[in-house]
Amino acid sequence: MSCVTRIVSSISGRRLIFLLVLAATCVARPSNPRISPHALIGDGELIVGIMADCSKRLTPVSSFSSTSSSSSSSSGASLFKKSFSLLRSLSYNTQRRASSKILGRRLADEPKRPKLILYSTSLRSIRRTFGDCSAVRAILRGFHVSVDERDVSMDASFRRELQELLGKGRPVVLPQVYIGSRWLGGAEEIRQMHEAGELVKMLDGVAVQDPAIVCGACGGMRFIPCSNCYGSRKVFVEEEGRMRRCELCNENGLARCPHCCS
């Protein structure tokens, strides 16, 4: 006891507390502890083992019958289609591509109604003009009417056509909206009628079309490359033995889409 007393008296207070706690821990620990096998392996080995165990428990694909596999695939496809259609329905600006044959058949089956013609431009050189064209286009599409948009920057014949409608003395100001041959108004007139609620009455009887449907032939551009000269604007005439200007396209080698602009 005297030896133990000397050892204890020689140890400081903090060290003595530490040794007592360590001794109590050693006494409380069981003599034969149960060590988990996962504690002896690394994380990578543990993940590999779990994946191997899961692969053994999974039933092979060949064990399923043909009916169950077809039903599961069809149900999965139907769920995908439903979710896809739901996401598309939440977005108004999502464009659905329609087949050119289906779109042409729809236009042919509809009764002849007056066309809504929009003379506009796609050039951004004059910001105000481009903004007015975009605003009028959005207003008209909001009424779900069929808009025959004629871009004067894509075809010079549209500018000459608009000049004849306006008169030789009047300047060509874009955009301009017509119902058939009847002038409806420009950007300011369309905005005023829309705010006053008179535009919906003016558009009564015009052909209806979903603005989300886009022609599958031209992609909504209303022009396609010329099938005669392939955009070169020149064709070779064998009888004359020389090149001549193609008569089926405009100055840009483009032709109007026969499916959505007929």
mmCIF file of C-alpha atoms in Angstrom:
data_model
loop_
_atom_site.group_PDB
_atom_site.id
_atom_site.type_symbol
_atom_site.label_atom_id
_atom_site.label_comp_id
_atom_site.label_asym_id
_atom_site.label_seq_id
_atom_site.Cartn_x
_atom_site.Cartn_y
_atom_site.Cartn_z
ATOM 1 C CA MET A 1 0.000 0.000 0.000
ATOM 2 C CA SER A 2 2.856 2.364 0.758
ATOM 3 C CA CYS A 3 4.183 1.873 -2.797
ATOM 4 C CA VAL A 4 0.793 2.603 -4.318
ATOM 5 C CA THR A 5 0.399 5.667 -2.100
ATOM 6 C CA ARG A 6 3.749 7.030 -3.287
ATOM 7 C CA ILE A 7 2.789 6.501 -6.960
ATOM 8 C CA VAL A 8 -0.570 8.200 -6.530
ATOM 9 C CA SER A 9 0.957 11.138 -4.648
ATOM 10 C CA SER A 10 3.546 11.616 -7.406
ATOM 11 C CA ILE A 11 0.882 11.864 -10.170
ATOM 12 C CA SER A 12 -0.781 15.202 -10.764
ATOM 13 C CA GLY A 13 -4.515 15.698 -10.457
ATOM 14 C CA ARG A 14 -5.327 15.782 -14.190
ATOM 15 C CA ARG A 15 -3.280 12.699 -14.997
ATOM 16 C CA LEU A 16 -4.888 10.852 -12.104
ATOM 17 C CA ILE A 17 -8.384 11.611 -13.392
ATOM 18 C CA PHE A 18 -7.409 10.475 -16.874
ATOM 19 C CA LEU A 19 -5.998 7.166 -15.593
ATOM 20 C CA LEU A 20 -9.074 6.484 -13.460
ATOM 21 C CA VAL A 21 -11.428 7.069 -16.425
ATOM 22 C CA LEU A 22 -9.299 4.812 -18.636
ATOM 23 C CA ALA A 23 -9.313 2.066 -15.994
ATOM 24 C CA ALA A 24 -13.093 2.283 -15.616
ATOM 25 C CA THR A 25 -13.544 1.970 -19.377
ATOM 26 C CA CYS A 26 -11.330 -1.122 -19.524
ATOM 27 C CA VAL A 27 -13.266 -2.737 -16.691
ATOM 28 C CA ALA A 28 -16.670 -1.998 -18.307
ATOM 29 C CA ARG A 29 -15.648 -3.428 -21.695
ATOM 30 C CA PRO A 30 -16.668 -7.099 -22.088
ATOM 31 C CA SER A 31 -13.960 -9.713 -22.358
ATOM 32 C CA ASN A 32 -15.287 -11.152 -25.641
ATOM 33 C CA PRO A 33 -16.911 -8.291 -27.624
ATOM 34 C CA ARG A 34 -18.966 -8.966 -30.742
ATOM 35 C CA ILE A 35 -17.302 -7.065 -33.554
ATOM 36 C CA SER A 36 -19.419 -6.369 -36.647
ATOM 37 C CA PRO A 37 -17.922 -7.885 -39.773
ATOM 38 C CA HIS A 38 -18.541 -4.578 -41.613
ATOM 39 C CA ALA A 39 -16.115 -2.850 -39.269
ATOM 40 C CA LEU A 40 -13.240 -4.957 -40.579
ATOM 41 C CA ILE A 41 -13.649 -4.034 -44.264
ATOM 42 C CA GLY A 42 -13.413 -0.780 -46.145
ATOM 43 C CA ASP A 43 -16.273 1.249 -47.558
ATOM 44 C CA GLY A 44 -15.528 0.194 -51.135
ATOM 45 C CA GLU A 45 -15.552 -3.496 -50.272
ATOM 46 C CA LEU A 46 -18.811 -3.022 -48.362
ATOM 47 C CA ILE A 47 -20.548 -1.374 -51.368
ATOM 48 C CA VAL A 48 -19.316 -4.116 -53.720
ATOM 49 C CA GLY A 49 -20.632 -6.767 -51.384
ATOM 50 C CA ILE A 50 -24.049 -5.133 -51.118
ATOM 51 C CA MET A 51 -24.329 -4.859 -54.921
ATOM 52 C CA ALA A 52 -23.350 -8.490 -55.363
ATOM 53 C CA ASP A 53 -25.901 -9.566 -52.782
ATOM 54 C CA CYS A 54 -28.650 -7.561 -54.500
ATOM 55 C CA SER A 55 -27.784 -8.991 -57.904
ATOM 56 C CA LYS A 56 -28.158 -12.525 -56.530
ATOM 57 C CA ARG A 57 -31.584 -11.768 -55.100
ATOM 58 C CA LEU A 58 -32.947 -10.189 -58.289
ATOM 59 C CA THR A 59 -34.935 -12.501 -60.552
ATOM 60 C CA PRO A 60 -33.487 -12.855 -64.072
ATOM 61 C CA VAL A 61 -35.391 -11.207 -66.915
ATOM 62 C CA SER A 62 -35.823 -14.513 -68.730
ATOM 63 C CA SER A 63 -37.874 -15.923 -65.854
ATOM 64 C CA PHE A 64 -40.697 -13.483 -66.515
ATOM 65 C CA SER A 65 -43.387 -14.509 -68.931
ATOM 66 C CA SER A 66 -43.862 -12.685 -72.212
ATOM 67 C CA THR A 67 -47.232 -11.329 -71.087
ATOM 68 C CA SER A 68 -45.855 -9.810 -67.902
ATOM 69 C CA SER A 69 -42.931 -8.215 -69.724
ATOM 70 C CA SER A 70 -45.176 -6.747 -72.406
ATOM 71 C CA SER A 71 -47.622 -5.431 -69.821
ATOM 72 C CA SER A 72 -44.847 -3.864 -67.759
ATOM 73 C CA SER A 73 -43.267 -2.266 -70.831
ATOM 74 C CA SER A 74 -46.608 -0.929 -72.012
ATOM 75 C CA SER A 75 -47.412 0.445 -68.573
ATOM 76 C CA GLY A 76 -43.983 2.086 -68.395
ATOM 77 C CA ALA A 77 -44.459 3.612 -71.829
ATOM 78 C CA SER A 78 -47.908 4.886 -70.915
ATOM 79 C CA LEU A 79 -46.576 6.482 -67.758
ATOM 80 C CA PHE A 80 -43.821 8.168 -69.751
ATOM 81 C CA LYS A 81 -46.298 9.498 -72.269
ATOM 82 C CA LYS A 82 -48.581 10.804 -69.542
ATOM 83 C CA SER A 83 -45.791 12.594 -67.738
ATOM 84 C CA PHE A 84 -44.486 14.000 -71.005
ATOM 85 C CA SER A 85 -47.915 15.259 -72.024
ATOM 86 C CA LEU A 86 -48.378 16.767 -68.568
ATOM 87 C CA LEU A 87 -45.133 18.692 -68.810
ATOM 88 C CA ARG A 88 -46.036 19.875 -72.290
ATOM 89 C CA SER A 89 -49.466 21.036 -71.153
ATOM 90 C CA LEU A 90 -47.900 23.244 -68.482
ATOM 91 C CA SER A 91 -45.980 25.225 -71.094
ATOM 92 C CA TYR A 92 -47.901 27.402 -73.549
ATOM 93 C CA ASN A 93 -44.899 28.103 -75.773
ATOM 94 C CA THR A 94 -44.118 24.427 -76.363
ATOM 95 C CA GLN A 95 -44.439 23.756 -80.085
ATOM 96 C CA ARG A 96 -45.873 20.451 -81.267
ATOM 97 C CA ARG A 97 -44.716 19.346 -84.689
ATOM 98 C CA ALA A 98 -47.506 18.068 -86.859
ATOM 99 C CA SER A 99 -46.997 15.945 -89.933
ATOM 100 C CA SER A 100 -47.227 17.902 -93.163
ATOM 101 C CA LYS A 101 -49.828 15.456 -94.526
ATOM 102 C CA ILE A 102 -51.998 15.741 -91.416
ATOM 103 C CA LEU A 103 -51.742 19.531 -91.420
ATOM 104 C CA GLY A 104 -52.610 19.692 -95.119
ATOM 105 C CA ARG A 105 -55.594 17.398 -94.579
ATOM 106 C CA ARG A 106 -56.845 19.599 -91.742
ATOM 107 C CA LEU A 107 -56.602 22.721 -93.868
ATOM 108 C CA ALA A 108 -58.384 20.976 -96.740
ATOM 109 C CA ASP A 109 -61.212 19.686 -94.543
ATOM 110 C CA GLU A 110 -61.929 23.075 -92.982
ATOM 111 C CA PRO A 111 -64.523 25.258 -94.702
ATOM 112 C CA LYS A 112 -63.217 28.208 -96.664
ATOM 113 C CA ARG A 113 -62.909 31.127 -94.287
ATOM 114 C CA PRO A 114 -61.288 34.527 -94.757
ATOM 115 C CA LYS A 115 -57.546 34.522 -94.152
ATOM 116 C CA LEU A 116 -55.875 36.629 -91.531
ATOM 117 C CA ILE A 117 -52.758 38.017 -93.217
ATOM 118 C CA LEU A 118 -49.932 39.584 -91.245
ATOM 119 C CA TYR A 119 -47.245 41.524 -93.118
ATOM 120 C CA SER A 120 -44.177 41.644 -90.899
ATOM 121 C CA THR A 121 -40.403 41.418 -90.912
ATOM 122 C CA SER A 122 -37.918 39.161 -89.162
ATOM 123 C CA LEU A 123 -35.025 41.634 -89.447
ATOM 124 C CA ARG A 124 -33.881 43.159 -86.164
ATOM 125 C CA SER A 125 -32.138 46.174 -87.686
ATOM 126 C CA ILE A 126 -34.973 48.491 -86.601
ATOM 127 C CA ARG A 127 -35.749 47.464 -83.039
ATOM 128 C CA ARG A 128 -39.085 49.236 -82.764
ATOM 129 C CA THR A 129 -40.449 47.699 -85.968
ATOM 130 C CA PHE A 130 -39.339 44.226 -84.919
ATOM 131 C CA GLY A 131 -40.901 44.712 -81.472
ATOM 132 C CA ASP A 132 -44.220 45.841 -82.993
ATOM 133 C CA CYS A 133 -44.294 42.797 -85.275
ATOM 134 C CA SER A 134 -43.609 40.456 -82.365
ATOM 135 C CA ALA A 135 -46.293 42.102 -80.216
ATOM 136 C CA VAL A 136 -48.969 41.917 -82.916
ATOM 137 C CA ARG A 137 -48.060 38.306 -83.664
ATOM 138 C CA ALA A 138 -48.423 37.372 -79.994
ATOM 139 C CA ILE A 139 -51.799 39.120 -79.753
ATOM 140 C CA LEU A 140 -53.184 37.319 -82.798
ATOM 141 C CA ARG A 141 -51.901 33.932 -81.689
ATOM 142 C CA GLY A 142 -53.558 34.461 -78.332
ATOM 143 C CA PHE A 143 -56.932 34.243 -80.099
ATOM 144 C CA HIS A 144 -55.972 30.857 -81.656
ATOM 145 C CA VAL A 145 -56.595 32.052 -85.212
ATOM 146 C CA SER A 146 -54.785 30.941 -88.349
ATOM 147 C CA VAL A 147 -52.240 33.624 -89.252
ATOM 148 C CA ASP A 148 -50.756 33.761 -92.749
ATOM 149 C CA GLU A 149 -47.585 35.652 -91.923
ATOM 150 C CA ARG A 150 -45.797 37.184 -94.892
ATOM 151 C CA ASP A 151 -42.263 38.265 -94.150
ATOM 152 C CA VAL A 152 -41.293 41.101 -96.497
ATOM 153 C CA SER A 153 -37.604 40.561 -95.693
ATOM 154 C CA MET A 154 -37.774 36.980 -96.981
ATOM 155 C CA ASP A 155 -39.621 37.720 -100.208
ATOM 156 C CA ALA A 156 -39.643 41.044 -102.072
ATOM 157 C CA SER A 157 -42.948 40.175 -103.741
ATOM 158 C CA PHE A 158 -44.679 40.579 -100.355
ATOM 159 C CA ARG A 159 -43.451 44.166 -100.123
ATOM 160 C CA ARG A 160 -44.783 44.923 -103.605
ATOM 161 C CA GLU A 161 -48.059 43.258 -102.696
ATOM 162 C CA LEU A 162 -48.373 45.335 -99.520
ATOM 163 C CA GLN A 163 -47.517 48.493 -101.428
ATOM 164 C CA GLU A 164 -50.362 47.841 -103.840
ATOM 165 C CA LEU A 165 -52.780 47.303 -100.955
ATOM 166 C CA LEU A 166 -51.720 50.468 -99.160
ATOM 167 C CA GLY A 167 -51.510 52.590 -102.268
ATOM 168 C CA LYS A 168 -48.553 54.064 -104.094
ATOM 169 C CA GLY A 169 -48.576 57.302 -102.126
ATOM 170 C CA ARG A 170 -48.478 55.705 -98.661
ATOM 171 C CA PRO A 171 -45.221 54.495 -97.069
ATOM 172 C CA VAL A 172 -44.846 50.844 -96.096
ATOM 173 C CA VAL A 173 -45.026 50.674 -92.303
ATOM 174 C CA LEU A 174 -44.868 47.296 -90.579
ATOM 175 C CA PRO A 175 -46.737 45.419 -89.275
ATOM 176 C CA GLN A 176 -50.001 45.497 -91.224
ATOM 177 C CA VAL A 177 -52.925 43.119 -90.657
ATOM 178 C CA TYR A 178 -55.568 42.217 -93.240
ATOM 179 C CA ILE A 179 -58.597 39.942 -93.194
ATOM 180 C CA GLY A 180 -58.702 38.874 -96.789
ATOM 181 C CA SER A 181 -58.450 42.164 -98.699
ATOM 182 C CA ARG A 182 -59.914 44.252 -95.844
ATOM 183 C CA TRP A 183 -57.434 46.288 -93.831
ATOM 184 C CA LEU A 184 -57.649 45.669 -90.091
ATOM 185 C CA GLY A 185 -54.896 47.945 -88.810
ATOM 186 C CA GLY A 186 -51.282 48.363 -87.852
ATOM 187 C CA ALA A 187 -49.545 47.907 -84.516
ATOM 188 C CA GLU A 188 -51.276 50.812 -82.773
ATOM 189 C CA GLU A 189 -54.733 49.938 -84.093
ATOM 190 C CA ILE A 190 -54.388 46.277 -83.084
ATOM 191 C CA ARG A 191 -53.289 47.240 -79.550
ATOM 192 C CA GLN A 192 -56.180 49.654 -79.106
ATOM 193 C CA MET A 193 -58.784 47.177 -80.351
ATOM 194 C CA HIS A 194 -57.313 44.444 -78.175
ATOM 195 C CA GLU A 195 -57.419 46.603 -75.036
ATOM 196 C CA ALA A 196 -60.969 47.728 -75.795
ATOM 197 C CA GLY A 197 -62.162 44.159 -76.415
ATOM 198 C CA GLU A 198 -63.158 44.864 -80.013
ATOM 199 C CA LEU A 199 -60.536 42.677 -81.663
ATOM 200 C CA VAL A 200 -62.301 39.424 -80.759
ATOM 201 C CA LYS A 201 -65.392 40.645 -82.609
ATOM 202 C CA MET A 202 -63.347 41.581 -85.660
ATOM 203 C CA LEU A 203 -61.771 38.103 -85.752
ATOM 204 C CA ASP A 204 -65.120 36.317 -85.696
ATOM 205 C CA GLY A 205 -65.340 33.906 -88.626
ATOM 206 C CA VAL A 206 -61.578 33.693 -89.231
ATOM 207 C CA ALA A 207 -60.014 30.227 -89.574
ATOM 208 C CA VAL A 208 -59.006 28.750 -86.212
ATOM 209 C CA GLN A 209 -55.675 27.051 -85.536
ATOM 210 C CA ASP A 210 -53.761 26.017 -82.431
ATOM 211 C CA PRO A 211 -50.654 28.244 -82.262
ATOM 212 C CA ALA A 212 -48.646 25.404 -80.698
ATOM 213 C CA ILE A 213 -48.919 23.280 -83.856
ATOM 214 C CA VAL A 214 -46.019 23.805 -86.235
ATOM 215 C CA CYS A 215 -45.762 22.553 -89.802
ATOM 216 C CA GLY A 216 -43.484 19.553 -90.023
ATOM 217 C CA ALA A 217 -42.300 20.443 -93.538
ATOM 218 C CA CYS A 218 -40.962 23.960 -92.958
ATOM 219 C CA GLY A 219 -40.757 24.071 -89.148
ATOM 220 C CA GLY A 220 -42.946 27.167 -88.990
ATOM 221 C CA MET A 221 -40.652 29.225 -91.242
ATOM 222 C CA ARG A 222 -43.233 29.196 -94.097
ATOM 223 C CA PHE A 223 -40.412 28.797 -96.648
ATOM 224 C CA ILE A 224 -38.505 25.777 -97.922
ATOM 225 C CA PRO A 225 -35.501 25.514 -100.272
ATOM 226 C CA CYS A 226 -36.523 25.391 -103.910
ATOM 227 C CA SER A 227 -36.836 21.807 -105.130
ATOM 228 C CA ASN A 228 -36.045 22.848 -108.709
ATOM 229 C CA CYS A 229 -32.761 24.742 -108.305
ATOM 230 C CA TYR A 230 -31.982 23.730 -104.692
ATOM 231 C CA GLY A 231 -31.479 27.361 -103.675
ATOM 232 C CA SER A 232 -29.037 28.322 -106.436
ATOM 233 C CA ARG A 233 -31.729 30.323 -108.321
ATOM 234 C CA LYS A 234 -30.390 28.974 -111.625
ATOM 235 C CA VAL A 235 -31.316 25.969 -113.759
ATOM 236 C CA PHE A 236 -29.710 24.567 -116.876
ATOM 237 C CA VAL A 237 -31.910 24.505 -119.983
ATOM 238 C CA GLU A 238 -30.768 21.739 -122.333
ATOM 239 C CA GLU A 239 -32.626 23.134 -125.363
ATOM 240 C CA GLU A 240 -30.838 26.470 -125.043
ATOM 241 C CA GLY A 241 -27.601 25.064 -123.681
ATOM 242 C CA ARG A 242 -27.265 27.727 -120.978
ATOM 243 C CA MET A 243 -28.276 28.625 -117.414
ATOM 244 C CA ARG A 244 -31.455 30.525 -116.749
ATOM 245 C CA ARG A 245 -33.102 32.064 -113.723
ATOM 246 C CA CYS A 246 -35.342 29.634 -111.809
ATOM 247 C CA GLU A 247 -38.954 30.733 -111.971
ATOM 248 C CA LEU A 248 -40.175 28.677 -109.002
ATOM 249 C CA CYS A 249 -38.333 30.509 -106.202
ATOM 250 C CA ASN A 250 -37.731 34.044 -105.003
ATOM 251 C CA GLU A 251 -34.556 36.108 -104.898
ATOM 252 C CA ASN A 252 -33.292 34.095 -101.895
ATOM 253 C CA GLY A 253 -33.743 30.677 -103.545
ATOM 254 C CA LEU A 254 -36.747 29.903 -101.330
ATOM 255 C CA ALA A 255 -40.275 28.805 -102.153
ATOM 256 C CA ARG A 256 -43.427 29.045 -100.077
ATOM 257 C CA CYS A 257 -44.250 25.928 -98.120
ATOM 258 C CA PRO A 258 -47.009 24.104 -100.057
ATOM 259 C CA HIS A 259 -48.396 22.472 -96.902
ATOM 260 C CA CYS A 260 -49.076 25.415 -94.582
ATOM 261 C CA CYS A 261 -49.183 28.320 -97.073
ATOM 262 C CA SER A 262 -51.468 26.882 -99.723
#
